[in-house]
Coordinates of C-alpha atoms and ligand atoms in Angstrom, one line a residue:
X1184 CA 124.1 77.1 142.6
X1185 CA 127.9 77.0 142.9
X1186 CA 130.0 73.8 142.5
X1187 CA 130.7 73.9 146.3
X1188 CA 127.0 74.2 147.2
X1189 CA 126.0 71.4 144.9
X1190 CA 128.7 69.2 146.2
X1191 CA 127.9 69.8 149.8
X1192 CA 124.1 69.1 149.2
X1193 CA 125.1 65.9 147.3
X1194 CA 127.2 64.7 150.2
X1195 CA 124.2 65.1 152.5
X1196 CA 122.0 63.1 150.1
X1197 CA 124.6 60.3 149.8
X1198 CA 124.9 60.1 153.6
X1199 CA 121.1 59.9 154.0
X1200 CA 121.1 57.1 151.4
X1201 CA 123.5 55.2 153.7
X1202 CA 126.7 55.7 151.8
X1203 CA 129.6 56.0 154.2
X1204 CA 132.4 58.0 152.4
X1205 CA 130.0 60.6 151.2
X1206 CA 132.7 63.4 150.9
X1207 CA 134.9 61.4 148.6
X1208 CA 132.0 60.1 146.6
X1209 CA 130.4 63.5 146.1
X1210 CA 133.8 64.8 144.9
X1211 CA 134.3 61.9 142.6
X1212 CA 130.9 62.1 141.1
X1213 CA 131.2 65.9 140.6
X1214 CA 134.6 65.5 138.8
X1215 CA 133.2 62.6 136.8
X1216 CA 130.1 64.6 135.7
X1217 CA 132.3 67.6 134.7
X1218 CA 135.1 65.5 133.2
X1219 CA 137.4 67.4 135.5
X1220 CA 139.9 66.8 138.3
X1221 CA 140.3 68.1 141.8
X1222 CA 142.3 71.1 140.6
X1223 CA 139.3 72.2 138.5
X1224 CA 137.0 71.9 141.5
X1225 CA 139.3 73.8 143.8
X1226 CA 139.7 76.6 141.2
X1227 CA 136.0 76.8 140.4
X1228 CA 134.2 75.9 143.6
X1229 CA 132.6 79.3 143.9
X1230 CA 131.5 79.5 140.3
X1231 CA 128.1 78.7 139.1
X1232 CA 127.8 75.2 137.7
X1233 CA 126.4 75.2 134.2
X1234 CA 122.9 73.7 134.0
X1235 CA 123.8 71.0 131.6
X1236 CA 126.6 69.7 133.9
X1237 CA 124.3 70.0 136.8
X1238 CA 121.7 67.9 135.0
X1239 CA 124.3 65.1 134.3
X1240 CA 125.5 65.3 137.9
X1241 CA 122.1 65.1 139.5
X1242 CA 121.2 62.1 137.4
X1243 CA 124.4 60.3 138.5
X1244 CA 123.7 61.3 142.1
X1245 CA 120.2 59.9 142.0
X1246 CA 121.4 56.6 140.7
X1247 CA 124.2 56.4 143.3
X1248 CA 121.6 57.2 146.1
X1249 CA 119.6 54.3 144.8
X1250 CA 122.8 52.3 145.7
X1251 CA 123.8 51.5 142.1
X1252 CA 127.6 50.8 142.4
X1253 CA 129.8 53.6 141.4
X1254 CA 131.6 51.3 138.9
X1255 CA 128.3 50.7 137.1
X1256 CA 127.9 54.5 136.7
X1257 CA 131.4 54.9 135.3
X1258 CA 131.6 51.5 133.7
X1259 CA 135.0 50.9 135.0
X1260 CA 137.2 49.4 137.8
X1261 CA 140.9 49.4 138.0
X1262 CA 142.6 46.0 138.9
X1263 CA 146.3 45.2 139.1
X1264 CA 147.0 48.6 137.6
X1265 CA 144.8 47.9 134.5
X1266 CA 141.4 49.3 133.5
X1267 CA 138.5 46.9 133.3
X1268 CA 135.1 47.5 131.8
X1269 CA 132.3 46.2 134.1
X1270 CA 128.5 45.9 133.9
X1271 CA 125.8 44.1 135.8
X1272 CA 126.8 40.7 134.3
X1273 CA 130.1 40.5 136.1
X1274 CA 131.4 40.8 139.6
X1275 CA 133.2 44.1 140.0
X1276 CA 136.9 43.3 140.5
X1277 CA 137.9 43.5 144.2
X1278 CA 141.2 44.6 145.5
X1279 CA 141.2 41.4 147.6
X1280 CA 141.5 39.4 144.5
X1281 CA 144.8 41.0 143.6
X1282 CA 146.3 38.7 146.3
X1283 CA 145.3 35.7 144.2
X1284 CA 146.9 37.2 141.1
X1285 CA 150.1 38.0 143.1
X1286 CA 150.3 34.4 144.4
X1287 CA 149.7 33.1 140.9
X1288 CA 152.5 35.4 139.5
X1289 CA 154.8 34.3 142.3
X1290 CA 154.3 30.6 141.2
X1291 CA 154.7 31.4 137.5
X1292 CA 157.8 33.5 137.9
X1293 CA 159.5 31.0 140.2
X1294 CA 159.9 28.4 137.6
X1295 CA 163.6 27.9 138.4
X1296 CA 162.8 26.8 142.0
X1297 CA 163.2 23.2 142.8
X1298 CA 159.5 22.5 143.5
X1299 CA 158.5 23.7 140.1
X1300 CA 161.0 21.4 138.4
X1301 CA 158.9 18.6 139.7
X1302 CA 156.0 20.0 137.8
X1303 CA 156.7 18.3 134.5
X1304 CA 157.5 21.7 133.0
X1305 CA 159.3 20.8 129.9
X1306 CA 161.8 23.4 128.6
X1307 CA 160.1 24.2 125.4
X1308 CA 156.5 23.8 126.7
X1309 CA 154.5 26.9 127.2
X1310 CA 153.1 27.3 130.7
X1311 CA 149.3 26.9 130.5
X1312 CA 147.0 28.6 133.0
X1313 CA 143.2 28.3 133.4
X1314 CA 141.0 30.9 135.2
X1315 CA 137.7 29.2 136.1
X1316 CA 134.7 31.4 136.6
X1317 CA 136.6 34.3 134.9
X1318 CA 133.7 36.8 135.1
X1319 CA 135.1 40.2 133.9
X1320 CA 138.3 38.4 133.0
X1321 CA 140.3 40.5 135.5
X1322 CA 142.4 37.6 136.7
X1323 CA 143.1 36.0 133.3
X1324 CA 143.9 39.4 131.7
X1325 CA 146.2 40.6 134.4
X1326 CA 148.1 37.3 134.6
X1327 CA 148.7 37.5 130.8
X1328 CA 149.7 41.1 131.0
X1329 CA 152.1 40.6 133.9
X1330 CA 153.5 37.3 132.5
X1331 CA 153.2 37.5 128.7
X1332 CA 154.9 34.2 128.0
X1333 CA 152.1 32.1 129.4
X1334 CA 149.1 30.7 127.6
X1335 CA 145.9 31.7 129.4
X1336 CA 142.4 30.4 129.1
X1337 CA 139.4 31.9 130.9
X1338 CA 136.1 30.1 131.3
X1339 CA 132.7 31.0 132.5
X1340 CA 129.2 29.7 132.5
X1341 CA 127.7 33.1 131.6
X1342 CA 127.9 34.2 127.9
X1343 CA 127.2 37.7 129.0
X1344 CA 130.2 37.6 131.3
X1345 CA 132.4 36.3 128.6
X1346 CA 131.5 39.2 126.3
X1347 CA 132.7 41.5 129.1
X1348 CA 135.9 39.4 129.5
X1349 CA 136.6 39.5 125.8
X1350 CA 136.1 43.2 125.7
X1351 CA 138.6 43.5 128.6
X1352 CA 141.2 41.3 127.0
X1353 CA 140.9 43.5 123.8
X1354 CA 141.1 46.7 125.8
X1355 CA 144.2 45.6 127.6
X1356 CA 145.7 44.0 124.5
X1357 CA 146.0 40.6 126.2
X1358 CA 145.8 37.4 124.2
X1359 CA 143.5 35.3 126.3
X1360 CA 141.2 32.5 125.0
X1361 CA 137.8 32.4 126.5
X1362 CA 135.5 29.4 126.7
X1363 CA 131.9 29.1 127.7
X1364 CA 131.8 26.2 130.1
X1365 CA 130.0 25.1 133.3
X1366 CA 133.2 24.6 135.3
X1367 CA 135.2 21.9 133.5
X1368 CA 132.3 20.5 131.4
X1369 CA 133.3 22.0 128.1
X1370 CA 137.0 22.1 128.6
X1371 CA 139.3 19.8 126.7
X1372 CA 140.2 17.0 129.0
X1373 CA 142.8 15.3 126.9
X1374 CA 146.3 15.1 128.3
X1375 CA 147.7 17.8 126.0
X1376 CA 145.0 20.1 127.2
X1377 CA 146.2 20.1 130.8
X1378 CA 147.2 23.1 132.8
X1379 CA 150.2 24.0 135.0
X1380 CA 148.1 26.3 137.1
X1381 CA 144.3 26.6 137.7
X1382 CA 143.1 29.7 139.5
X1383 CA 139.6 30.5 140.5
X1384 CA 137.5 33.1 142.4
X1385 CA 134.3 31.1 142.3
X1386 CA 131.0 32.2 143.9
X1387 CA 131.5 31.5 147.7
X1388 CA 128.9 33.5 149.7
X1389 CA 126.5 31.1 151.5
X1390 CA 123.0 31.6 150.1
X1391 CA 121.5 32.8 153.3
X1392 CA 124.2 35.5 153.7
X1393 CA 123.4 37.1 150.4
X1394 CA 120.4 39.1 151.7
X1395 CA 122.7 40.7 154.4
X1396 CA 125.2 42.1 151.8
X1397 CA 125.4 45.8 150.9
X1398 CA 122.6 46.8 148.5
X1399 CA 125.2 47.6 145.8
X1400 CA 126.3 43.9 145.9
X1401 CA 123.0 42.2 146.8
X1402 CA 120.9 44.1 144.2
X1403 CA 123.3 45.0 141.4
X1404 CA 126.0 42.3 141.2
X1405 CA 125.1 39.0 139.6
X1406 CA 123.9 36.4 142.0
X1407 CA 125.5 33.8 139.8
X1408 CA 128.9 35.2 140.7
X1409 CA 128.2 35.3 144.4
X1410 CA 126.1 32.4 145.5
X1411 CA 128.2 29.5 146.8
X1412 CA 125.0 27.5 147.8
X1413 CA 124.1 26.4 151.3
X1414 CA 127.6 26.4 152.9
X1415 CA 129.4 28.6 150.3
X1416 CA 131.7 25.6 149.5
X1417 CA 129.8 24.1 146.6
X1418 CA 132.1 25.3 143.8
X1419 CA 135.3 24.5 145.7
X1420 CA 134.1 20.9 146.1
X1421 CA 133.2 20.6 142.5
X1422 CA 136.4 22.2 141.2
X1423 CA 138.7 20.2 143.6
X1424 CA 137.0 16.9 142.6
X1425 CA 137.5 17.5 138.9
X1426 CA 140.7 19.6 138.7
X1427 CA 142.9 16.6 138.9
X1428 CA 142.1 15.5 135.4
X1429 CA 143.0 19.0 134.1
X1430 CA 146.3 19.6 135.9
X1431 CA 149.7 18.4 135.1
X1432 CA 151.4 16.3 137.7
X1433 CA 152.8 18.7 140.2
X1434 CA 150.6 21.5 138.9
X1435 CA 149.0 24.1 141.2
X1436 CA 145.4 24.8 142.1
X1437 CA 144.7 28.2 143.7
X1438 CA 141.5 29.7 145.0
X1439 CA 140.3 33.0 146.4
X1440 CA 138.2 32.1 149.5
X1441 CA 136.0 33.9 152.0
X1442 CA 137.8 34.9 155.3
X1443 CA 136.3 31.9 157.2
X1444 CA 136.8 29.2 154.6
X1445 CA 140.5 28.5 154.9
X1446 CA 140.2 25.4 157.0
X1447 CA 137.3 23.9 155.1
X1448 CA 138.9 24.4 151.6
X1449 CA 142.3 23.2 152.8
X1450 CA 140.6 20.1 154.2
X1451 CA 138.8 19.5 150.8
X1452 CA 142.1 19.7 149.0
X1453 CA 143.9 17.4 151.5
X1454 CA 141.1 14.8 151.2
X1455 CA 141.5 15.0 147.4
X1456 CA 145.2 14.2 147.7
X1457 CA 146.7 17.7 147.1
X1458 CA 150.1 18.5 148.8
X1459 CA 151.9 21.6 150.0
X1460 CA 148.5 23.2 150.9
X1461 CA 148.8 26.7 152.2
X1462 CA 146.3 29.4 153.3
X1463 CA 147.5 32.9 152.6
X1464 CA 146.2 35.9 154.5
X1465 CA 145.5 39.2 152.9
X1466 CA 146.9 42.6 154.1
X1467 CA 144.2 42.8 156.7
X1468 CA 145.3 39.4 158.1
X1469 CA 142.2 37.6 156.8
X1470 CA 142.5 34.3 155.1
X1471 CA 142.1 35.0 151.4
X1472 CA 143.8 32.4 149.2
X1473 CA 144.2 28.6 149.4
X1474 CA 146.7 26.9 147.2
X1475 CA 148.0 23.3 146.8
X1476 CA 149.8 21.1 144.4
X1477 CA 148.6 18.1 142.6
X1478 CA 150.6 15.1 143.6
X1479 CA 153.3 14.0 141.3
X1480 CA 153.0 10.5 139.9
X1481 CA 156.3 8.7 139.7
Ligands
LIG17 N1 134.4 38.9 147.7 C1 133.1 39.0 147.1 C2 132.2 39.8 148.1 O1 132.5 40.0 149.2 C3 132.5 37.7 146.7 C4 133.3 37.1 145.7 C5 132.8 35.7 145.3 O2 131.8 35.2 145.7 N2 133.7 35.1 144.6 O3 131.1 40.2 147.7

């Protein structure tokens, strides 16, 4: 069969398997299987596809029709312009999460602004950032790459996730320290170990919503990275309760949230005494980030 015939059949199979953008996906899988680009396909679409290539392609196609995420087949996802290795032990980096990184970078790069002067940022002190529930390390690594002068720690409960995060730091040549910790439990709580900024994209899907997610997410991404318990707010509550001890006075706590969690998470931060609380919408206009400052003690 020719490349064109194989691709057109593949698009049909993907569609039957419930995959929406079957044209783009069949094209991508074909190019991936042949280590080729669109130009190659356009030039050769009426040529016979070599058997060995077809075997590789059909194998990938079958897995994709079983709703294995594309990123698990290629082992990769781009995030903030950087390549990240992924497997079934980590959440695949989402474009939505780039907003959290952008907000964090805005805060870090704005050190000269008045508000940040209140943050006990001493001139010679390095800015310290913690990424809780780091998963693939995409947030921690991209913060370090885009803001090399900061000191970044990433933590996660999962040893398997940390192995992926370490691999990603190495791959992107980013000096990030990773710690295995159940939220703050194994982090150094002494005053010198405090952070100027804590960011987190914790698990936030309510348990009973998980069965309704796409099969790629529900069956192939780690439940540990998704399940935010009954109301989806469990980890926000825990982190907000404890973060105070790990932030410098005036430091910032910043979360990714689900589209309907802006009010609840803001309220939790308000109750815990945070100030300057803001909910930031993403490009689709959906609430995506909540941030607030730890009160300064005078
Ligand atoms: N945004 C992810 C999803 O929609 C969930 C991320 C999370 O729970 N932190 O699947």
